[in-house]
Short mmCIF file of C-alpha atoms in Angstrom, two decimals:
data_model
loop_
_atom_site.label_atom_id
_atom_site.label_comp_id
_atom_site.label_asym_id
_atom_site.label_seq_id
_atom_site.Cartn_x
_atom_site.Cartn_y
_atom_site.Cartn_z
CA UNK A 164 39.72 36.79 107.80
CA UNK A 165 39.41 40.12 105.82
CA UNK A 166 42.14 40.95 103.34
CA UNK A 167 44.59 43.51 104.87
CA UNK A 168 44.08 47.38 103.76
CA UNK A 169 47.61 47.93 102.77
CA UNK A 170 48.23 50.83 100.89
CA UNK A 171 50.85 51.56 98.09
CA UNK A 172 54.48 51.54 99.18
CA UNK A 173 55.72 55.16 100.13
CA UNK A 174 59.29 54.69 102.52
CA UNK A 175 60.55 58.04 103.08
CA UNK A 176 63.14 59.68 101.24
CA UNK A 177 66.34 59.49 103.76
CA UNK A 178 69.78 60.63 103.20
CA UNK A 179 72.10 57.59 104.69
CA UNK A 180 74.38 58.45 106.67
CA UNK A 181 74.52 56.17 109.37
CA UNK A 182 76.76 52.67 109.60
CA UNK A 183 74.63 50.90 106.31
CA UNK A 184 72.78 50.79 104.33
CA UNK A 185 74.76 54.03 102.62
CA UNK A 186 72.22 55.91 99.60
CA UNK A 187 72.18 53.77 96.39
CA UNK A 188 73.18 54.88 93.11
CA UNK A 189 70.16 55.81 90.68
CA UNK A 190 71.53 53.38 88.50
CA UNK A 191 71.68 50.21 90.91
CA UNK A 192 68.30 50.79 91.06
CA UNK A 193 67.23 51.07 87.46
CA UNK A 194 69.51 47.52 87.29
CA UNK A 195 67.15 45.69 90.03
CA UNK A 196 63.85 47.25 87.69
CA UNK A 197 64.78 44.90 84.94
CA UNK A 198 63.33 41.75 83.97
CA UNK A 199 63.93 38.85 85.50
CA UNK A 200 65.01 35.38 84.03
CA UNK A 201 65.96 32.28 85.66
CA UNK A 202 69.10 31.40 87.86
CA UNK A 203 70.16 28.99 85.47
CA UNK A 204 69.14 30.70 82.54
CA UNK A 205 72.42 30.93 79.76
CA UNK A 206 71.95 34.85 80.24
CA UNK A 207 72.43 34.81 84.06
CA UNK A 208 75.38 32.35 83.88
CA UNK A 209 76.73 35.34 81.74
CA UNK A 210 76.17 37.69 84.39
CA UNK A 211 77.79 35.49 86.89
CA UNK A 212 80.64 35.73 85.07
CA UNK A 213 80.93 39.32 85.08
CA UNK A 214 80.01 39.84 88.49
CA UNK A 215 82.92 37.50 89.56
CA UNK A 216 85.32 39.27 87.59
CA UNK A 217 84.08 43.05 89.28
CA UNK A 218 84.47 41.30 92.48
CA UNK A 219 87.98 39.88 92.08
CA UNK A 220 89.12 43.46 90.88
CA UNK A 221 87.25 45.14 93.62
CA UNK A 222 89.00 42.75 96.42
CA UNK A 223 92.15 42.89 94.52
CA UNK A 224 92.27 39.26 93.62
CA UNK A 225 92.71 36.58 91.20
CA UNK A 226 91.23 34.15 93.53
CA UNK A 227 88.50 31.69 91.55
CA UNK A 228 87.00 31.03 94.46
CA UNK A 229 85.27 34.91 94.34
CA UNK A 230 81.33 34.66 94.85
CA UNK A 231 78.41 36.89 96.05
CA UNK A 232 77.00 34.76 98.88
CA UNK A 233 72.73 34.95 98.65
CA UNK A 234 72.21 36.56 101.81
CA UNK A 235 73.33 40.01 104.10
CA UNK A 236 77.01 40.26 105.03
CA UNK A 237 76.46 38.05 107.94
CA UNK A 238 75.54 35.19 105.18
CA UNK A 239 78.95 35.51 103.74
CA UNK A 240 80.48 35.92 107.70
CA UNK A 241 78.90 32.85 108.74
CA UNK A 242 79.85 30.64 105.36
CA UNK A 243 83.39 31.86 106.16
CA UNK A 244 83.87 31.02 109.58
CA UNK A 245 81.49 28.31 109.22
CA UNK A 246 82.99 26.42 106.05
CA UNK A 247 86.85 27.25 107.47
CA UNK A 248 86.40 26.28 111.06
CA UNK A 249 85.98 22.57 112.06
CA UNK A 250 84.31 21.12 114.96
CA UNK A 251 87.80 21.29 117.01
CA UNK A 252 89.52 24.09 115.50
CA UNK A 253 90.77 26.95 117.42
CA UNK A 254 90.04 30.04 116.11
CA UNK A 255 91.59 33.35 117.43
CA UNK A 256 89.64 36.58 117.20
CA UNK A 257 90.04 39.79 118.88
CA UNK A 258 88.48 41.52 121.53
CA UNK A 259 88.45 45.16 119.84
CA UNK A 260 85.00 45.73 118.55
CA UNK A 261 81.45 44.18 118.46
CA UNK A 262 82.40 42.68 114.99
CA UNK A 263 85.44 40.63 116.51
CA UNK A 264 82.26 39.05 118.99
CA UNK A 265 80.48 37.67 116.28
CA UNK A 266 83.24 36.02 114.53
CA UNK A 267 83.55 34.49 118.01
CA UNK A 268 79.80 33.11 118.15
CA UNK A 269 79.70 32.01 114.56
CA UNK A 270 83.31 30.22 115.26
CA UNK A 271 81.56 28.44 118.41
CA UNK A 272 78.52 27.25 116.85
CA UNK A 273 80.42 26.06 114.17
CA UNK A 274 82.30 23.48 116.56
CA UNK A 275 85.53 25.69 117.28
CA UNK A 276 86.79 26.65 120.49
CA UNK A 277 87.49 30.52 120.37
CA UNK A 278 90.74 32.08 122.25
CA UNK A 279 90.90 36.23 122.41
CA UNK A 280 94.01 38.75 121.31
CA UNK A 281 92.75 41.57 123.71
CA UNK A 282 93.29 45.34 122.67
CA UNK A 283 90.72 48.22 123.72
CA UNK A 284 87.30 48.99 122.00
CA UNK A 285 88.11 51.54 119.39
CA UNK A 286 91.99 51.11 118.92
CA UNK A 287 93.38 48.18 115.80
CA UNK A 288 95.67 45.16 116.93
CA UNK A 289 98.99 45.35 117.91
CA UNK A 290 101.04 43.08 115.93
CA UNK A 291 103.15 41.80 118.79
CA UNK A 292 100.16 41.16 120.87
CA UNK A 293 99.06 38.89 117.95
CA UNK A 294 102.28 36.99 118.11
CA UNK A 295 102.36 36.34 122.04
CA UNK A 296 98.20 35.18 121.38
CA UNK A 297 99.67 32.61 118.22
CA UNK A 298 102.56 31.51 120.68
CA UNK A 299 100.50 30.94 123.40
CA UNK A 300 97.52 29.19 121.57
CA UNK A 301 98.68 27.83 118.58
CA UNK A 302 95.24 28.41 116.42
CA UNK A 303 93.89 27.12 113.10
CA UNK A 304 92.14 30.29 112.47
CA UNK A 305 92.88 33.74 112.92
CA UNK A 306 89.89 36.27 112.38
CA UNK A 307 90.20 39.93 112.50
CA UNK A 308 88.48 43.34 111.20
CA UNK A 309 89.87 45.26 108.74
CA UNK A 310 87.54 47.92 109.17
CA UNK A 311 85.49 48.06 112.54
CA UNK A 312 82.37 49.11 112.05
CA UNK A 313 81.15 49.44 115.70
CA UNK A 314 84.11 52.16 117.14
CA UNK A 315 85.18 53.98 113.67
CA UNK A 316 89.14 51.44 113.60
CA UNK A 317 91.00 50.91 110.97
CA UNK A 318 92.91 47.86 111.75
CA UNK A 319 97.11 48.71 109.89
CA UNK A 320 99.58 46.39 109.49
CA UNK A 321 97.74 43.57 107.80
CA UNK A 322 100.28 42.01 105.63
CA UNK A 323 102.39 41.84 109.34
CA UNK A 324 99.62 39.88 110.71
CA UNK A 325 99.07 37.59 108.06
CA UNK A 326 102.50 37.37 108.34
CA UNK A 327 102.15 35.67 111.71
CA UNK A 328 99.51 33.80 110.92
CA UNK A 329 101.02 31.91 108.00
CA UNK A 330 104.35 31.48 110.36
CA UNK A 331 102.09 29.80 112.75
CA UNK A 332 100.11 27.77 109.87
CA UNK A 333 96.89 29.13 110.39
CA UNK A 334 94.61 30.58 107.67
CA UNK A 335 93.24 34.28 107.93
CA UNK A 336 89.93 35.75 107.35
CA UNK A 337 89.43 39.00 107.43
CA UNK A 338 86.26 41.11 107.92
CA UNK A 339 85.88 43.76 104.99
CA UNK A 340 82.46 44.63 104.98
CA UNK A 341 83.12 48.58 106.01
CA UNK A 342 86.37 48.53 103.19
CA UNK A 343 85.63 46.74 99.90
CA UNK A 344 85.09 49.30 97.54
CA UNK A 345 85.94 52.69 99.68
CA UNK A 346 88.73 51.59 101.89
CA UNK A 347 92.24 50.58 100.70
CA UNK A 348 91.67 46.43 100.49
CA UNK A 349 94.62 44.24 98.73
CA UNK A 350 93.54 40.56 99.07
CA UNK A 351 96.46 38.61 97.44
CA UNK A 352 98.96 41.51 97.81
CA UNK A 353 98.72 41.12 101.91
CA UNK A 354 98.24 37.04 101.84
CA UNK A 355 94.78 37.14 103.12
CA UNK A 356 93.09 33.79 102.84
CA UNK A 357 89.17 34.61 103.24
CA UNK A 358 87.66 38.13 103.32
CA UNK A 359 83.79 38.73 103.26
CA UNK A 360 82.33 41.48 103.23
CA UNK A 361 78.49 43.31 102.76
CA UNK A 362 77.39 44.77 99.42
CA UNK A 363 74.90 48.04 101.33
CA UNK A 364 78.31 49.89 102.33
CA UNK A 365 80.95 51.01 100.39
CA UNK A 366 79.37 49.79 97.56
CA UNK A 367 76.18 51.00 97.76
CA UNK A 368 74.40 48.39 96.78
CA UNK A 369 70.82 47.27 98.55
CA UNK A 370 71.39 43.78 100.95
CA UNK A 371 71.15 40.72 99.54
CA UNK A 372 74.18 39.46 97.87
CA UNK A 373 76.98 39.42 99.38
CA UNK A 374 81.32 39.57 98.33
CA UNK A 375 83.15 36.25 99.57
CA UNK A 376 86.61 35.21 97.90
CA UNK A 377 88.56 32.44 99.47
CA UNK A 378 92.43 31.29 98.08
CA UNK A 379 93.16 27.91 96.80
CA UNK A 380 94.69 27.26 100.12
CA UNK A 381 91.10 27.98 102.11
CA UNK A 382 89.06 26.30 99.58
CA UNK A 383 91.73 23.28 99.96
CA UNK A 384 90.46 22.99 103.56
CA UNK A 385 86.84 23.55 102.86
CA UNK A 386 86.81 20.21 100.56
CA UNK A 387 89.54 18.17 102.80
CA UNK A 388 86.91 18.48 105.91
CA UNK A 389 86.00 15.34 107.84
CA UNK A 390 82.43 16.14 108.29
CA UNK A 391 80.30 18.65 106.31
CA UNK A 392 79.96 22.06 107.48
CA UNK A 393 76.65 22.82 109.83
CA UNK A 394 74.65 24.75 107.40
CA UNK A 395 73.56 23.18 104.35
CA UNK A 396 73.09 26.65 102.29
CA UNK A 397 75.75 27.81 102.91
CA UNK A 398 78.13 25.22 102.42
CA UNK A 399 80.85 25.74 100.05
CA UNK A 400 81.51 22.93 98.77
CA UNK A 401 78.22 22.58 97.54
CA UNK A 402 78.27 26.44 96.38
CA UNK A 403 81.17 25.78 94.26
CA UNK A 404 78.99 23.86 92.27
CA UNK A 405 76.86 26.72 91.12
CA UNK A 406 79.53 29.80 91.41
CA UNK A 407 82.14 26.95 89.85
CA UNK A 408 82.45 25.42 86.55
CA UNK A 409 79.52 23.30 86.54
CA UNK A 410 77.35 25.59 87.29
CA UNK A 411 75.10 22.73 88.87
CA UNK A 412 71.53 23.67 91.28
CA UNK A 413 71.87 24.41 94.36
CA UNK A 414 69.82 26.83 95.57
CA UNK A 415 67.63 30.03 93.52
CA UNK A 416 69.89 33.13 93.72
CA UNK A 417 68.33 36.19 94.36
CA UNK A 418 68.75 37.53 91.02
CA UNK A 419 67.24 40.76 91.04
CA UNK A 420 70.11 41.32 93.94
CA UNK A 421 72.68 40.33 91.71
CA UNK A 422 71.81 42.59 89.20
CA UNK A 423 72.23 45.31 91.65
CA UNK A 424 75.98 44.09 92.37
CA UNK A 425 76.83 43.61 88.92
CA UNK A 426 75.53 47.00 88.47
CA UNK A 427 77.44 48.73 91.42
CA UNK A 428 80.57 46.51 91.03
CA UNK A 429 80.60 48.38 87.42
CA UNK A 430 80.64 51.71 89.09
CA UNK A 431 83.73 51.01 91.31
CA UNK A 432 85.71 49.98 87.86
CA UNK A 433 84.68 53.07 86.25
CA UNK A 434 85.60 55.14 88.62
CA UNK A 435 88.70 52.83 89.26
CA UNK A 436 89.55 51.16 92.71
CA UNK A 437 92.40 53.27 93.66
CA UNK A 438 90.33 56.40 92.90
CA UNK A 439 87.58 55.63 94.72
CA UNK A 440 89.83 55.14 97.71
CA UNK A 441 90.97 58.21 97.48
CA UNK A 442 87.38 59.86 97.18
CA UNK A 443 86.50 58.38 100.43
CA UNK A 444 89.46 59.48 101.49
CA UNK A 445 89.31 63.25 100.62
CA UNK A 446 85.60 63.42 101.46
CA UNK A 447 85.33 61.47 104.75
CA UNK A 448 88.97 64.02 105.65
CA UNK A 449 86.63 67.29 105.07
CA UNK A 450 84.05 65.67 107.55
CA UNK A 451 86.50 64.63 109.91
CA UNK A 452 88.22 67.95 109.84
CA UNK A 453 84.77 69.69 110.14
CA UNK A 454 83.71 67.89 113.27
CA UNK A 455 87.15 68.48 114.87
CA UNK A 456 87.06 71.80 114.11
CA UNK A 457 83.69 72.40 115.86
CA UNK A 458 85.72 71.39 119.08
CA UNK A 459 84.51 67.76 118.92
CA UNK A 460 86.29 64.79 118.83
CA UNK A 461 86.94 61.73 116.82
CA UNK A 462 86.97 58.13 119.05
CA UNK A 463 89.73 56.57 117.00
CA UNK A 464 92.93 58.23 116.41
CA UNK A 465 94.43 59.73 113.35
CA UNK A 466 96.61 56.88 112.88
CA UNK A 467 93.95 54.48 112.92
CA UNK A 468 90.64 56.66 111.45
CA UNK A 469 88.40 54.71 109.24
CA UNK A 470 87.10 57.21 106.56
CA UNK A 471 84.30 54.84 105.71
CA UNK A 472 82.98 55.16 108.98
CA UNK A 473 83.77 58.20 111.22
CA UNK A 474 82.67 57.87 114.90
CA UNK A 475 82.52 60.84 116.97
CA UNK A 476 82.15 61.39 120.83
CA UNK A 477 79.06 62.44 122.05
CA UNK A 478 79.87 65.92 123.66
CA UNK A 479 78.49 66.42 127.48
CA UNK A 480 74.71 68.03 127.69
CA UNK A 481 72.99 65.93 124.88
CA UNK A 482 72.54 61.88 124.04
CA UNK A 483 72.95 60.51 121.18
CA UNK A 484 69.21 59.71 120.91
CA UNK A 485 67.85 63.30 121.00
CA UNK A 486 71.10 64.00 118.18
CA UNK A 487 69.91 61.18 115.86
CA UNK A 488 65.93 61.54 116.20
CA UNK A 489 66.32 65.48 115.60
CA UNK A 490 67.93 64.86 112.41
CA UNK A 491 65.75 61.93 111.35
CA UNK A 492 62.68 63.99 112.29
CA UNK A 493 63.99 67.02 110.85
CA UNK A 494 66.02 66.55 107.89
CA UNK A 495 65.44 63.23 106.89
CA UNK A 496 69.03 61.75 107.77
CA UNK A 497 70.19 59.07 109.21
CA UNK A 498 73.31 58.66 111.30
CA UNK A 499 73.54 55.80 114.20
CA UNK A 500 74.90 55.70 117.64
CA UNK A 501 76.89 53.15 119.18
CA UNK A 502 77.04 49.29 119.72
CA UNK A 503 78.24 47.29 122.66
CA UNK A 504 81.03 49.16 124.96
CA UNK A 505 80.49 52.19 122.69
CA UNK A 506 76.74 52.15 123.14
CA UNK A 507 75.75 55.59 124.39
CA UNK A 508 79.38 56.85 123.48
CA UNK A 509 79.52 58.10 120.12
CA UNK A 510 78.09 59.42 116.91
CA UNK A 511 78.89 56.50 114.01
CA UNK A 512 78.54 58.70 110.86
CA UNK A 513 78.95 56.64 107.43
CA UNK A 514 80.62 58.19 104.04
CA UNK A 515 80.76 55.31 102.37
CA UNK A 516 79.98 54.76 98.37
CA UNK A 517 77.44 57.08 97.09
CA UNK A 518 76.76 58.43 100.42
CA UNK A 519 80.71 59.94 100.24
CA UNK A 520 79.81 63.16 98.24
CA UNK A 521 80.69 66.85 99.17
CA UNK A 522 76.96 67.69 99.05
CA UNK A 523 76.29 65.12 101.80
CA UNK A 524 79.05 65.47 103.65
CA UNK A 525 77.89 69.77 103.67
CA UNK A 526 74.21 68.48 104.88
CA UNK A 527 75.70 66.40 107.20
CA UNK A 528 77.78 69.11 108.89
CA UNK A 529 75.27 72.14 108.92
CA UNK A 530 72.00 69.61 110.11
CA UNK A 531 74.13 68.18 113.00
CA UNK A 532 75.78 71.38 114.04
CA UNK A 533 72.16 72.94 114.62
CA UNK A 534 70.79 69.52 116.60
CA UNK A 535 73.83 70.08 118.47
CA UNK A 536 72.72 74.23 119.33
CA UNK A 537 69.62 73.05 120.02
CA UNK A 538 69.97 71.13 122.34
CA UNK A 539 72.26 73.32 124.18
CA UNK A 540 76.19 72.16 123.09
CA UNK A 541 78.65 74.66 122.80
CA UNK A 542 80.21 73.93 119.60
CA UNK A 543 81.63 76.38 116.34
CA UNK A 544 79.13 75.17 113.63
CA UNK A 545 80.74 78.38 111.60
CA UNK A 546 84.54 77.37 112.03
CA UNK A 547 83.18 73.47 111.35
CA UNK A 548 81.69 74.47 108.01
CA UNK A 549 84.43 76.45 106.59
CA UNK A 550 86.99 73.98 107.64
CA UNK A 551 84.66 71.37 105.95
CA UNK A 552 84.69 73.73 102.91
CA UNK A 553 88.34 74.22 102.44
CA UNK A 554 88.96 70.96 102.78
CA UNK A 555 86.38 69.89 100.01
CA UNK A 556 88.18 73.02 97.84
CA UNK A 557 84.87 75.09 97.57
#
């Protein structure tokens, strides 16, 4: 067999937009372009350090248990659900979103039988429906999603749910991977027992390593288990070994990837957590107040609008296939359409880390208000753009 003509590497230079990966800060990447040593070398056990301490003030936390999970976000998903649910456990999780589905897969192949707390695609739980779902099904586990990336939710009310939860004696794990880092997150503040979350959103960080923190009363029940979770990597009670104390082999970190957290992670404290939650805030408001001021429409109502990730309707006369492919194709930018009972429904537009900057947020609006003309929508690109502008303060 010949050798493969494979030229250099040459991806194209996008502007991301879309539901993750959001653009990565110049310096995360200089951090990955530095020289590598081993994963048990004294230097990286240094590092480790640091990066647990960025991710316990980015998740608000003085949990020990705080680790970057080698893998994508669903790596730290599955080692919550899987290392927290036993073969027997119920496990509530709601019905709201396509993220709430595959707590509910990873919760069944992990032994657990899963029970639902219903509310509609695209609107957060309602507190009281929580409590009738705990009363009538008494679970071990409670799952929900902070911020749902599929239909643009923000799910209020945590510390009430946890509430319940704990009243019911069931741990919590929450689902933060559209939140840490550009969405208001307060781990030990609102009792949450687990959150995980994915490093290529708010954070801005490339996929690979990935924020889990659990409390001393989650890690209790990881090491009281009967029987070992299913998956050997990512067991935690083997992990502790290496992310504890001891500092013991267990697997080869992707070290390169941790790099790039510890060098993101650094960004959010500069900038300060609270600060950064308002930037996303301010930023993802002028886009948001853009769109609606074209005369379209946000799916997920004010009281509920995730500024991390802002989904918009898909107006009548155009699909959300000839939107996104005439801004890839044009402008280089990426922006997604929807997942499961959204598919086909909306526009899910990302401002989220790096990505969350006036000058992208101005591209954003002025590229997708001409794919919109073109292909024959009736909006007000000029009333969108200086609503967008006033907002921003230009």
């Amino acid at each position: 067999m010949d050798a493969p003509d494979v030229g250099e590497l040459t991806p194209p230079q996008r502007t991301l937009m879309g539901p993750g990966p959001s653009d990565v800060h110049p310096r995360v990447l200089r951090a990955m372009s530095t020289p590598l040593v081993g994963h048990l070398d004294p230097s990286f056990v240094e590092i480790m350090d640091e990066v647990q301490d960025l991710l316990r003030y980015t998740f608000r936390t003085d949990n020990q248990w705080t680790i970057p999970v080698s893998g994508t976000g669903s790596a730290s998903m599955e080692a919550a659900i899987g290392n927290l649910v036993e073969p027997g456990d119920r496990m509530l999780v709601p019905t709201n979103g396509y993220f709430g589905d595959r707590m509910a897969s990873m919760a069944e192949r992990a032994g657990g039988e899963v029970v639902r707390v219903d509310a509609p695609w695209g609107e957060p739980l309602d507190v009281a429906d929580v409590e009738d779902a705990f009363d009538e099904h008494q679970p071990d586990v409670f799952g929900f999603v902070h911020a749902e990336t599929s239909t643009g939710a923000l799910q209020p009310s945590v510390s009430e749910l946890t509430d319940v939860a704990h009243a019911h004696d069931a741990l919590v794990i929450a689902d933060s991977v559209t939140s840490l880092g550009g969405v208001e997150l307060r781990v030990d503040e609102w009792d949450v027992d687990v959150a995980y979350s994915g490093p290529q959103k708010c954070l801005s960080c490339p996929p690979g390593a990935s924020p889990l923190t659990l409390n001393d009363r989650a890690m209790d029940k990881v090491l009281s288990r009967e029987e070992p979770a299913r998956s050997w990597y990512l067991d935690l009670s083997l992990l502790e070994g290496y992310w504890g104390d001891e500092r013991a082999y267990h697997h080869t970190a992707p070290i390169t990837n941790v790099y790039a957290l510890r060098e993101a992670l650094r960004l959010v404290a500069e900038e300060g957590i609270e600060n950064r939650w308002e930037r996303h805030r301010d930023v993802a408001g002028a886009l948001k107040a853009g769109v609606e001021a074209m005369g379209l429409e946000m799916n997920a109502d004010d009281a509920f609008w995730l500024p991390s990730l802002n989904a918009i309707r898909v107006p009548d006369g155009v699909t959300d296939g000839e939107v996104i492919s005439y801004l890839l194709e044009n402008y280089d930018l990426e922006i997604a359409g929807g997942l499961g009972d959204l598919s086909g429904d909306i526009f899910r537009v990302g401002c989220m880390g790096h990505s969350a900057r006036p000058k992208n947020v101005s591209f954003f609006m002025s590229a997708f208000g001409e794919a919109l003309e073109t292909h024959g929508v009736d909006v007000d690109v000029d009333a969108g753009l200086a609503e967008m502008r006033a907002k921003l303060g230009e």
